[in-house]
mmCIF file of C-alpha atoms and ligand atoms in Angstrom:
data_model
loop_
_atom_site.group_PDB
_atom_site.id
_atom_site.type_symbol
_atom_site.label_atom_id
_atom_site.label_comp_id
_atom_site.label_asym_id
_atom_site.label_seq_id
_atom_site.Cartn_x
_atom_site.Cartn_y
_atom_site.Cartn_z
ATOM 1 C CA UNK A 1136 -13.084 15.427 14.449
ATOM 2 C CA UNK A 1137 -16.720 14.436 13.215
ATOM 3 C CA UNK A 1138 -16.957 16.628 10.481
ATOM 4 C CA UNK A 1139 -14.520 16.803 7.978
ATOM 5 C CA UNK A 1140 -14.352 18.850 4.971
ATOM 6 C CA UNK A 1141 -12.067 17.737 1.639
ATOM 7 C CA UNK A 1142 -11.253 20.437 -0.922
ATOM 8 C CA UNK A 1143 -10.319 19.412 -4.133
ATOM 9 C CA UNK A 1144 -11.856 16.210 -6.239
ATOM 10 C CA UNK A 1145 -8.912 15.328 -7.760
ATOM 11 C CA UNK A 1146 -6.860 12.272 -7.764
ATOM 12 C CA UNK A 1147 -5.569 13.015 -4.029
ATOM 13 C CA UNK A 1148 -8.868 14.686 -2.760
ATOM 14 C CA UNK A 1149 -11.278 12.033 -3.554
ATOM 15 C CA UNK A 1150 -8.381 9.498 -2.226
ATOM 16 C CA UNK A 1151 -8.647 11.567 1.092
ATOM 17 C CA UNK A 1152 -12.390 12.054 1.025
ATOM 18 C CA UNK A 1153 -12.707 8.019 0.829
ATOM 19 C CA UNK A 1154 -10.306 7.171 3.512
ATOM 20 C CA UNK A 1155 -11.887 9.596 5.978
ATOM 21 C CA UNK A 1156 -15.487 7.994 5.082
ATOM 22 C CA UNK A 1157 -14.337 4.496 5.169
ATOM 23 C CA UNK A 1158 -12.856 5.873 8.990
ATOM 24 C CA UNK A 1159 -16.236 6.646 10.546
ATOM 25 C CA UNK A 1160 -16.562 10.610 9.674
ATOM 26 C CA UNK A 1161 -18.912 12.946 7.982
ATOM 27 C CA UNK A 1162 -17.072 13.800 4.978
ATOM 28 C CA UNK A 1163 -17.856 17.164 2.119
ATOM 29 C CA UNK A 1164 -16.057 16.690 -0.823
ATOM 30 C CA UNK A 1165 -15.632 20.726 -1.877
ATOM 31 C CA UNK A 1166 -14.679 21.421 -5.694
ATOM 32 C CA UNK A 1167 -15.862 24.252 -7.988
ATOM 33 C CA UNK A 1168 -17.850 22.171 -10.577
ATOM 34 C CA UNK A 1169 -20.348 19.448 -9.988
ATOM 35 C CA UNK A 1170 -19.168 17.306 -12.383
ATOM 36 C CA UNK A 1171 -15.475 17.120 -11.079
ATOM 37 C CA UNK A 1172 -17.442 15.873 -7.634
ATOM 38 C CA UNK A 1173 -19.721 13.532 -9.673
ATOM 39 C CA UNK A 1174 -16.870 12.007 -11.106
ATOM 40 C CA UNK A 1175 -14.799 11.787 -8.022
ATOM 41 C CA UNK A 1176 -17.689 10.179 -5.857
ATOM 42 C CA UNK A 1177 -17.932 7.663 -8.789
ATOM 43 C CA UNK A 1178 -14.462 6.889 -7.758
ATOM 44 C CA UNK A 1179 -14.527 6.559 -4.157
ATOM 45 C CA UNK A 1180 -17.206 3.895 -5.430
ATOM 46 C CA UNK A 1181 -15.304 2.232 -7.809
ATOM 47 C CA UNK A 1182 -12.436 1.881 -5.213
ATOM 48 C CA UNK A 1183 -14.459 0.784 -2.080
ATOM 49 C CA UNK A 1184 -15.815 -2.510 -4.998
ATOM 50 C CA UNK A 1185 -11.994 -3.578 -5.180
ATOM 51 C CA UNK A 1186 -12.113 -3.622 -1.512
ATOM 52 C CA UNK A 1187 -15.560 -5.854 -1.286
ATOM 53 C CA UNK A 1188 -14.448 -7.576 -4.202
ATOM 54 C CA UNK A 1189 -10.918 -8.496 -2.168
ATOM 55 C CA UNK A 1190 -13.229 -9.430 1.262
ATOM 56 C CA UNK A 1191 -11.478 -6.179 2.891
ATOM 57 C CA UNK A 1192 -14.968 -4.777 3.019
ATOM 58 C CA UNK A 1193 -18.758 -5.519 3.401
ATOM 59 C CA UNK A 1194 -20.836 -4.017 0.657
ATOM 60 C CA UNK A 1195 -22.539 -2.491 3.905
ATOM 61 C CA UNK A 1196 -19.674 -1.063 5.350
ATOM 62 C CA UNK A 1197 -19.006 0.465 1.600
ATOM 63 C CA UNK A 1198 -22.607 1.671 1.581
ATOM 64 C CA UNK A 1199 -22.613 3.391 4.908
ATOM 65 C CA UNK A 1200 -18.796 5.095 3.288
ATOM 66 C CA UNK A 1201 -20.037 6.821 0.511
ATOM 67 C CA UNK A 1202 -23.433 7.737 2.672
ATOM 68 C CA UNK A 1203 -21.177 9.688 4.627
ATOM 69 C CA UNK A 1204 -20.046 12.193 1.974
ATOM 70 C CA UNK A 1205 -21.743 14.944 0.819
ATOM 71 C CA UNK A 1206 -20.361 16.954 -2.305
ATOM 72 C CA UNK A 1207 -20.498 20.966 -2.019
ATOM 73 C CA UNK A 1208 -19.747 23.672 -5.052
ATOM 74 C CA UNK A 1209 -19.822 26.160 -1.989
ATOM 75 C CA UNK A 1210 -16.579 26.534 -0.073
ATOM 76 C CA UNK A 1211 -18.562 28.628 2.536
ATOM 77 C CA UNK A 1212 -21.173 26.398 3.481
ATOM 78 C CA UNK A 1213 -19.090 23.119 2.986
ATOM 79 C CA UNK A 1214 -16.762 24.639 5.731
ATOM 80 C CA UNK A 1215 -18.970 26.568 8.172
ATOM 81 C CA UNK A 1216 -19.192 23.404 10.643
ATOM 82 C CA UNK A 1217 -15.919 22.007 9.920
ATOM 83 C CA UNK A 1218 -13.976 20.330 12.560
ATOM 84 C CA UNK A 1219 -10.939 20.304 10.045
ATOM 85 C CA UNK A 1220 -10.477 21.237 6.500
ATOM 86 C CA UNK A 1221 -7.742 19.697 3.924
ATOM 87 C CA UNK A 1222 -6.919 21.182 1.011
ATOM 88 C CA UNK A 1223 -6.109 19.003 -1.414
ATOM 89 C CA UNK A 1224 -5.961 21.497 -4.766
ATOM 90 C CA UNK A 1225 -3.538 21.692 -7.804
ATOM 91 C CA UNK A 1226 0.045 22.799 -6.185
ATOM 92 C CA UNK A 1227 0.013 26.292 -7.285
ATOM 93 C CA UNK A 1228 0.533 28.577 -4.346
ATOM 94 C CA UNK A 1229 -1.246 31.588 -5.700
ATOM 95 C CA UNK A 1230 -4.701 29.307 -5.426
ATOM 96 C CA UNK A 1231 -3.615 27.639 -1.927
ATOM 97 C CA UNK A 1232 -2.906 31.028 -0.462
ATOM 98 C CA UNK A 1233 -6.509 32.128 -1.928
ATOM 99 C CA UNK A 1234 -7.605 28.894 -0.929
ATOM 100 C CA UNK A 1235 -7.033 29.222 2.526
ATOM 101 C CA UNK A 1236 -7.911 32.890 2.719
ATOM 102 C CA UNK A 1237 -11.544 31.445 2.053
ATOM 103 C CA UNK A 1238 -11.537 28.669 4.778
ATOM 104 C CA UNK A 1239 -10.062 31.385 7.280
ATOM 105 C CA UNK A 1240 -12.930 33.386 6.623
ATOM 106 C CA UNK A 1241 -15.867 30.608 6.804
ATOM 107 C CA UNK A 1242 -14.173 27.854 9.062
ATOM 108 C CA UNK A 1243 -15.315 27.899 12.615
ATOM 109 C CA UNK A 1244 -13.006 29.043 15.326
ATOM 110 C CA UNK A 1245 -11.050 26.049 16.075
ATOM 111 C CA UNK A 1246 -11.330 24.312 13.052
ATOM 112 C CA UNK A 1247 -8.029 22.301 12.029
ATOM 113 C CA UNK A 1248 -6.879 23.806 8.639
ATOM 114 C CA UNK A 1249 -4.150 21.524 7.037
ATOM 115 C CA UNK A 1250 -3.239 21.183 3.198
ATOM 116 C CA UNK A 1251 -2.136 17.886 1.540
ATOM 117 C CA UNK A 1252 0.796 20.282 -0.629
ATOM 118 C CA UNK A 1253 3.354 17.771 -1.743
ATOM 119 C CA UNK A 1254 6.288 20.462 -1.323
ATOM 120 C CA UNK A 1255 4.563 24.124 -0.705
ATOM 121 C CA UNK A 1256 5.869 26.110 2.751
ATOM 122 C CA UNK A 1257 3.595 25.247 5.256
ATOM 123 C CA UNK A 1258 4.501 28.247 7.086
ATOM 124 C CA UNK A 1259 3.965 30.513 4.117
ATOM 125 C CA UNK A 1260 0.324 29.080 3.284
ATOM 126 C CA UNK A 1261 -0.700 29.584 7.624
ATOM 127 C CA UNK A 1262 0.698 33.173 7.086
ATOM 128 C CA UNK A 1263 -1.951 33.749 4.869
ATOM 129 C CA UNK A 1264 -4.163 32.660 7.593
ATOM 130 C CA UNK A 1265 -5.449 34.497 11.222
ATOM 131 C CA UNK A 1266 -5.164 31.107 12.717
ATOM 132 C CA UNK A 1267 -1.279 30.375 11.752
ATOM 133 C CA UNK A 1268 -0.604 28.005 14.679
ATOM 134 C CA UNK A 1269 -4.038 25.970 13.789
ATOM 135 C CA UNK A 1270 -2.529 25.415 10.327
ATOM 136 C CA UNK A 1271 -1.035 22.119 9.590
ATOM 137 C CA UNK A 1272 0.605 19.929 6.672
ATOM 138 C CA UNK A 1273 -1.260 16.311 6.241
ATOM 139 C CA UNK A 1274 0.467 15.082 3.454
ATOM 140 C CA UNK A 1275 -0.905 11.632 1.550
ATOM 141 C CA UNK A 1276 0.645 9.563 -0.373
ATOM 142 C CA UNK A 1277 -0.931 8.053 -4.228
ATOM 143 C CA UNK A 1278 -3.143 6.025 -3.983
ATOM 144 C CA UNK A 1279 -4.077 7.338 -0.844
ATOM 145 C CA UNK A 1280 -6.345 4.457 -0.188
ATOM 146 C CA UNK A 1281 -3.073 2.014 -0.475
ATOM 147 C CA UNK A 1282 -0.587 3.840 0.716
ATOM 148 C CA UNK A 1283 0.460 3.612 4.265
ATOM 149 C CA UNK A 1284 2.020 6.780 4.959
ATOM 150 C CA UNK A 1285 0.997 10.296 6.083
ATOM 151 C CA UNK A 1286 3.238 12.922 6.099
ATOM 152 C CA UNK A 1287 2.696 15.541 9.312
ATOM 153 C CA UNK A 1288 4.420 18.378 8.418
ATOM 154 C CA UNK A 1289 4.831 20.989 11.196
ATOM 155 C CA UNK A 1290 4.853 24.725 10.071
ATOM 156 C CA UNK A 1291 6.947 27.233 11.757
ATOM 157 C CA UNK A 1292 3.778 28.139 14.332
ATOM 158 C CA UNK A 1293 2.085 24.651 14.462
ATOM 159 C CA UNK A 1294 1.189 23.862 17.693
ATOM 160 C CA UNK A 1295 1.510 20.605 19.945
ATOM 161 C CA UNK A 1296 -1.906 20.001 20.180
ATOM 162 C CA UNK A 1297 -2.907 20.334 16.611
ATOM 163 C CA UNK A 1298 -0.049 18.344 15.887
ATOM 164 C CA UNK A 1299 -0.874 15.508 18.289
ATOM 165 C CA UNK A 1300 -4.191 15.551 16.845
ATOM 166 C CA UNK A 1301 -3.527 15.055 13.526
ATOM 167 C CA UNK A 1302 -1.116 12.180 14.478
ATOM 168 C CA UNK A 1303 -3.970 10.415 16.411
ATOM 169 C CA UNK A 1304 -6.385 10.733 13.740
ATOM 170 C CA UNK A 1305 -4.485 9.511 10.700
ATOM 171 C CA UNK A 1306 -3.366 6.441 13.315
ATOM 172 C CA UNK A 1307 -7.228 6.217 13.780
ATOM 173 C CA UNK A 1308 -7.934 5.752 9.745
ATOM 174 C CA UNK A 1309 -5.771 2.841 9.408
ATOM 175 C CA UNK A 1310 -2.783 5.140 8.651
ATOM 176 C CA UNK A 1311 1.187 5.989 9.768
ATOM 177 C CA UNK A 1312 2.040 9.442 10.371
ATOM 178 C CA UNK A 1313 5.324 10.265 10.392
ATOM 179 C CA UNK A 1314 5.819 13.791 11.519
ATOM 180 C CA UNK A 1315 8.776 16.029 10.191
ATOM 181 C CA UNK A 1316 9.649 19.737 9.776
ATOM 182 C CA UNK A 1317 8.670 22.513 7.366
ATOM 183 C CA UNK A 1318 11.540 23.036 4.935
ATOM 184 C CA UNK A 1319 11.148 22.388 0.748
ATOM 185 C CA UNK A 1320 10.039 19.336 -0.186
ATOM 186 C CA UNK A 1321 10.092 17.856 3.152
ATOM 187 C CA UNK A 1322 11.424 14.978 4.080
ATOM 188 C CA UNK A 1323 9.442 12.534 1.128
ATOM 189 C CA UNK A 1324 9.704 14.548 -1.722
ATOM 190 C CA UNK A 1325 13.429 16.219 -0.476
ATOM 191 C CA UNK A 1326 14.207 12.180 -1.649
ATOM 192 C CA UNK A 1327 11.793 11.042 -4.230
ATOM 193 C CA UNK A 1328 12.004 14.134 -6.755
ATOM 194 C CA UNK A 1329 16.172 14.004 -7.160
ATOM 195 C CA UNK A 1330 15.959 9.697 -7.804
ATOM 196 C CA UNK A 1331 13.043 10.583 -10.449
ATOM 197 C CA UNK A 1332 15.093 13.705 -11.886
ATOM 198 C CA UNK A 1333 17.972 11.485 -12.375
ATOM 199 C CA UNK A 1334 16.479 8.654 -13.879
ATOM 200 C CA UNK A 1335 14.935 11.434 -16.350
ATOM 201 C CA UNK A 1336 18.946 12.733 -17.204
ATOM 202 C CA UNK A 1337 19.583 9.184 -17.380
ATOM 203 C CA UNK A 1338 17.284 8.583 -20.398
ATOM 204 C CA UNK A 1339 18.195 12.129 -21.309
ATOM 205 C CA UNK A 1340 21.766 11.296 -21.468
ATOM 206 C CA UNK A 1341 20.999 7.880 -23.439
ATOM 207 C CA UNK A 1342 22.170 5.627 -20.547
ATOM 208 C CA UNK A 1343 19.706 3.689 -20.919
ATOM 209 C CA UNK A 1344 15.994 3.632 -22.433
ATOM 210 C CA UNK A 1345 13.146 3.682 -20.535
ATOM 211 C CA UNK A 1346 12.110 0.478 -19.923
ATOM 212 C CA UNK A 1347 15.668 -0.356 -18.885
ATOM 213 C CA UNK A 1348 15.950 1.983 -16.686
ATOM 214 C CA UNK A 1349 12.280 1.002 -14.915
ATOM 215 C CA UNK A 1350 13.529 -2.536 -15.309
ATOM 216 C CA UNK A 1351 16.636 -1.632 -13.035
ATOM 217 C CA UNK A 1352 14.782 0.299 -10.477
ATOM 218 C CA UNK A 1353 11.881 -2.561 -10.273
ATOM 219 C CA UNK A 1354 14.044 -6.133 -9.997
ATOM 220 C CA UNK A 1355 17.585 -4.215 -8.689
ATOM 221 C CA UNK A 1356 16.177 -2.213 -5.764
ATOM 222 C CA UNK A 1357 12.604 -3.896 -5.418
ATOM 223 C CA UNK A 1358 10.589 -0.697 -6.358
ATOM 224 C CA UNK A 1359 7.092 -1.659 -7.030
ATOM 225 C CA UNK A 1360 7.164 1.006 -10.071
ATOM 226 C CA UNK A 1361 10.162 2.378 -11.822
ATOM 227 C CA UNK A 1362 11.084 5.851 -11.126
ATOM 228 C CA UNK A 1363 9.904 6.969 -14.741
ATOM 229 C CA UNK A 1364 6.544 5.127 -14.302
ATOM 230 C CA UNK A 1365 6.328 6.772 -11.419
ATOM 231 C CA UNK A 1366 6.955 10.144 -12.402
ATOM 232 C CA UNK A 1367 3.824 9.285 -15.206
ATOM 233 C CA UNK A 1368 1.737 8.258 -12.406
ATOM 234 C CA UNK A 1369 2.441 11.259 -9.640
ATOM 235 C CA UNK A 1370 2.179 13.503 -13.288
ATOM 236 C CA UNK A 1371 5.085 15.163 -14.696
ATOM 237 C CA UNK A 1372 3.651 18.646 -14.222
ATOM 238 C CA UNK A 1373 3.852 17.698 -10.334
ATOM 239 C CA UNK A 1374 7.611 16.854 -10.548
ATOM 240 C CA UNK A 1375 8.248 19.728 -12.289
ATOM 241 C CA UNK A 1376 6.263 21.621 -9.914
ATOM 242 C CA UNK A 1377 7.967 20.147 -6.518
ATOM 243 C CA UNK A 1378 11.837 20.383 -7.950
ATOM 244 C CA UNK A 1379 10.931 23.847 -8.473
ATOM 245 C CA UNK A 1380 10.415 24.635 -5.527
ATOM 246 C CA UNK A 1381 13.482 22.438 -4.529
ATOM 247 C CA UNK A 1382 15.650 24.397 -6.821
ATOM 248 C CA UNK A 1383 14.299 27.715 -5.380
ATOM 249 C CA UNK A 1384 14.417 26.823 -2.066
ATOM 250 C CA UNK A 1385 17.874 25.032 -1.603
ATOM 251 C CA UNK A 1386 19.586 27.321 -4.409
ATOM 252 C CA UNK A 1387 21.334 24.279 -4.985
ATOM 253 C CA UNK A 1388 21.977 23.055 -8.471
ATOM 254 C CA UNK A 1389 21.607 19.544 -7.639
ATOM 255 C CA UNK A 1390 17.813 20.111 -7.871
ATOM 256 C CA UNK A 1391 17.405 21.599 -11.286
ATOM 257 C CA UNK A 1392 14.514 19.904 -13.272
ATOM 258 C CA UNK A 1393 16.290 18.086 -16.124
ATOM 259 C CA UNK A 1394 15.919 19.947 -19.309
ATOM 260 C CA UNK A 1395 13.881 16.676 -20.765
ATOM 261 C CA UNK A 1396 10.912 17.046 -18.175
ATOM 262 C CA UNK A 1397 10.344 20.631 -18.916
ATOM 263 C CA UNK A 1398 10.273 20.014 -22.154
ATOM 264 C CA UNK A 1399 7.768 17.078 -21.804
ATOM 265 C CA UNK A 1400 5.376 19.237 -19.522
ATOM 266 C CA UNK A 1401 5.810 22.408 -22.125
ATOM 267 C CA UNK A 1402 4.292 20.074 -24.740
ATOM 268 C CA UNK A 1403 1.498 18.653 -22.648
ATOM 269 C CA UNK A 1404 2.726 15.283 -21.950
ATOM 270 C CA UNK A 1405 1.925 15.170 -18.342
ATOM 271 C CA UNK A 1406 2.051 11.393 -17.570
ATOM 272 C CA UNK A 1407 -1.029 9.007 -16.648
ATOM 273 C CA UNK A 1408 -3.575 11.883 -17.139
ATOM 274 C CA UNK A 1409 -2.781 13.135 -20.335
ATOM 275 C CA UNK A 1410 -2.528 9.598 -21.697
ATOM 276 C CA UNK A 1411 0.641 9.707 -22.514
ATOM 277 C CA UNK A 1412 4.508 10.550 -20.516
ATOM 278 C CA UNK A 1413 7.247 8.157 -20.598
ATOM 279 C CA UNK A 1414 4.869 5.664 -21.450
ATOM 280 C CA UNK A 1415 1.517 5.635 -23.214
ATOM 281 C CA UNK A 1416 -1.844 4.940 -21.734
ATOM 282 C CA UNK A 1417 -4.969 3.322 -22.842
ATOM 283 C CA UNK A 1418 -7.956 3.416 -20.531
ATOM 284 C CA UNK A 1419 -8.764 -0.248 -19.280
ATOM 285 C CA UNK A 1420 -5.239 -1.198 -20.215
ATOM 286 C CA UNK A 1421 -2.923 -2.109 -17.495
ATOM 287 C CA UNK A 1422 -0.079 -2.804 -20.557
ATOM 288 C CA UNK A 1423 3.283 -0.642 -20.536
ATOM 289 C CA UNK A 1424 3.750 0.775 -23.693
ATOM 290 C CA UNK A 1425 6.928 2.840 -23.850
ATOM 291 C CA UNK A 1426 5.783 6.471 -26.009
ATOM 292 C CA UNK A 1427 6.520 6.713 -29.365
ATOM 293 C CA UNK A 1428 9.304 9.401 -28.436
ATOM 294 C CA UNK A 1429 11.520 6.603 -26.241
ATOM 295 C CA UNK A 1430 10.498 3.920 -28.401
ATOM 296 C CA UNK A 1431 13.571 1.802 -29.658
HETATM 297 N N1 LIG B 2931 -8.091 2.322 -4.221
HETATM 298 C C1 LIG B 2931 -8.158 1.157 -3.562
HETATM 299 N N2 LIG B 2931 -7.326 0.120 -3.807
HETATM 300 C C2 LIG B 2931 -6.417 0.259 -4.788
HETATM 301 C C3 LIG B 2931 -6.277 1.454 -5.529
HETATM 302 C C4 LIG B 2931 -7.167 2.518 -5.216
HETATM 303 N N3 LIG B 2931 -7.093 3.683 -5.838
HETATM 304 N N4 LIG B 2931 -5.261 1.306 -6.431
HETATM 305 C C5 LIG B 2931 -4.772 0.057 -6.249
HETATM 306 N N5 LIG B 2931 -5.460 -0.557 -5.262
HETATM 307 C C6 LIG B 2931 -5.186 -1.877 -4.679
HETATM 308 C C7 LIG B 2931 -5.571 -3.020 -5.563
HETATM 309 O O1 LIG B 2931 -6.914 -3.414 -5.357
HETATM 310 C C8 LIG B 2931 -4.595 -4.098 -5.112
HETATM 311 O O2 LIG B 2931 -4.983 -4.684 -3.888
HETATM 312 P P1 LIG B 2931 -4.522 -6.183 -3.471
HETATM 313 O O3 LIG B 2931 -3.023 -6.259 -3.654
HETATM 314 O O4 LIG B 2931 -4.941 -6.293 -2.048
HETATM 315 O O5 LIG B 2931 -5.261 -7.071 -4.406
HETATM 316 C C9 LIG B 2931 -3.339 -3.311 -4.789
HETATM 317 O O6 LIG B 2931 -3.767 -1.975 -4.532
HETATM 318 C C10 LIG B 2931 -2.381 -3.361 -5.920
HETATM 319 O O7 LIG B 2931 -3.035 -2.841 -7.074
HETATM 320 P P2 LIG B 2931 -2.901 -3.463 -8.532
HETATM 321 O O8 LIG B 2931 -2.810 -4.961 -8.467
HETATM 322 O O9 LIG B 2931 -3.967 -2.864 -9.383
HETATM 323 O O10 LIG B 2931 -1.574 -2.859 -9.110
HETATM 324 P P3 LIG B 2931 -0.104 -2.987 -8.598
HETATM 325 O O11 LIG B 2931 0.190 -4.259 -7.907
HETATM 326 O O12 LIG B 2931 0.652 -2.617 -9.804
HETATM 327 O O13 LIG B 2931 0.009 -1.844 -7.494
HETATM 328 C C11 LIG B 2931 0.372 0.371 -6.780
HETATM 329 C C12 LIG B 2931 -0.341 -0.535 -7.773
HETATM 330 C C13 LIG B 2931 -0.198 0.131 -5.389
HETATM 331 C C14 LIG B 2931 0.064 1.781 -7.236
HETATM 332 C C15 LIG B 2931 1.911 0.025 -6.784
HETATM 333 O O14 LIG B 2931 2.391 0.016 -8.090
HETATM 334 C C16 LIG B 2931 2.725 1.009 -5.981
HETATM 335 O O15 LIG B 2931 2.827 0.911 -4.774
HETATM 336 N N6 LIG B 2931 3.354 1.985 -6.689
HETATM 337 C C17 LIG B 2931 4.139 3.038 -6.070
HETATM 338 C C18 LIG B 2931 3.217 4.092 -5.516
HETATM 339 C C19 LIG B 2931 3.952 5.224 -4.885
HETATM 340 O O16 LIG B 2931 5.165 5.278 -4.788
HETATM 341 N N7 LIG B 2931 3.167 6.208 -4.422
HETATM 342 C C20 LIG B 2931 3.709 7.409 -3.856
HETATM 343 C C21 LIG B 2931 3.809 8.429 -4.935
HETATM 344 S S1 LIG B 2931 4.467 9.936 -4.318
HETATM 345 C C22 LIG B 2931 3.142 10.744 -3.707
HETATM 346 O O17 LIG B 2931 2.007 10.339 -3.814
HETATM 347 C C23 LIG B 2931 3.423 12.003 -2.997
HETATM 348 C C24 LIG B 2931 3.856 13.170 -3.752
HETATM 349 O O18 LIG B 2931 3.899 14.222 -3.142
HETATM 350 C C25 LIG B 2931 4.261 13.196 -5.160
#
């Protein structure tokens, strides 16, 4: 797995594009506009100085990292000598089926396709696919250059061999893989999405405001972010997004988004990258400032 190629410069895909450089391989960081990929290698930069400013790198080790990605507007040439591809796009399942349409078609034979979808059928996105038992979930967890955890998610055709190679390679970048089944929201979202709904019904409900509720979360149960900061910093559009397809998938009631969050994502207010969620955001601020709306 020399070659790998990334698809998507967002948030997750430049988190994934960094790790994989920082491991050793040949990394192409694939988005449709230059200046998303511009702005996501200025990242990966920005990210590998709080490592050499902590001593957990060399500036030459970071140096010979971002030498080792390349940045592509072209899905077909960024993926023609692939050894895997990850998707790593908005989690919209119209574009991921497209998505991987395209890599079926220019991906060499062989090529490892897995997608990074926090809660979208693995099985469904390899049937779109000629290759469905090279097709594979590698699900990372924000910020993926933190976080510990990858989430192997099996489809309904995945082999053993694909499987057992993208266990050894996320062991081989520092990471744990933790391999589970294909069914909605898997096994890490399945559990996250219902604690973060319910806090939201909580403050919906006026149990308790929103720092309280954080406040519980954080010094009660030892979460390093409340669930409502949380749901700011995954973005509130992705919440919606995953207990969606919770709700649709289960048909159980249990998982319907709170009527709060859809309101919140119906007038913009998406969390950390909108500037403003449960809390409001300044950039080069690390203060909590509850919004205006849950202000006291
Ligand atoms: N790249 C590299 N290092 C980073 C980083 C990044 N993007 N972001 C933070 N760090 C490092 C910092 O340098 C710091 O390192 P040291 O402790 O070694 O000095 C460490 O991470 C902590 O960072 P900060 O001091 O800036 O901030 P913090 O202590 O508040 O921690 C946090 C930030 C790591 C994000 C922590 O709050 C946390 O763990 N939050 C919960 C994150 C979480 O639950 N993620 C999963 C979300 S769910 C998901 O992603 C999947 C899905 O499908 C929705």
């Amino acid at each position: 797995m020399k070659k790998i190629s990334v698809i998507g410069a967002g948030q997750m895909g430049n988190g994934i594009a960094h790790v994989f450089a920082q491991g050793g391989h040949e990394v192409t960081l694939i988005d449709i506009a230059q200046d998303r990929l511009d702005k996501a290698v200025a990242t990966i930069a920005r990210n590998l100085d709080r490592q050499v400013a902590k001593g957990a790198l060399t500036e030459e080790v970071k140096q010979a990292a971002l030498a080792r990605i390349v940045t592509s507007t072209d899905m077909a040439a960024g993926v023609k000598a692939a050894d895997l591809v990850v998707e790593a796009a908005t989690e919209n399942v119209d574009l991921k089926l497209k998505i991987f349409r395209d890599i079926d078609a220019y991906a060499p034979k062989g090529c490892i396709l897995a997608t990074n979808t926090s809660s979208i059928s693995i099985t469904r996105i390899a049937a779109a696919t000629q290759r469905p038992a090279d097709v594979i979930g590698m699900h990372f967890m924000n910020p993926v250059p933190v976080m510990k955890l990858v989430e192997v998610i099996r489809g309904y055709t995945t082999t053993d061999t694909v499987t057992t190679a993208i266990m050894d390679l996320s062991t081989a970048i520092g990471k744990v893989p933790v391999e589970v089944n294909d069914y909605a929201g898997f096994v890490s979202n399945r559990i996250l999405m219902p604690m973060i709904n319910e806090a939201i019904e909580t403050l919906f409900q006026g149990v308790g405001g929103v720092a309280e509720i954080d406040t519980v979360m954080k010094l009660g149960m030892a979460h390093p972010m409340g669930p409502l900061q949380l749901a700011d910093f995954i973005g509130l559009d992705t919440c919606l997004a995953i207990l969606r397809v919770l709700h649709e998938g289960f048909g159980n009631p249990k998982y319907a988004p709170c009527p709060l969050l859809v309101q919140m994502v119906t007038a913009g207010k998406l969390g950390v990258k909108s500037g403003e969620g449960f809390y409001q955001y300044t950039p080069g601020s690390k203060d909590l400032v509850v919004a205006p709306a849950f202000a006291k």
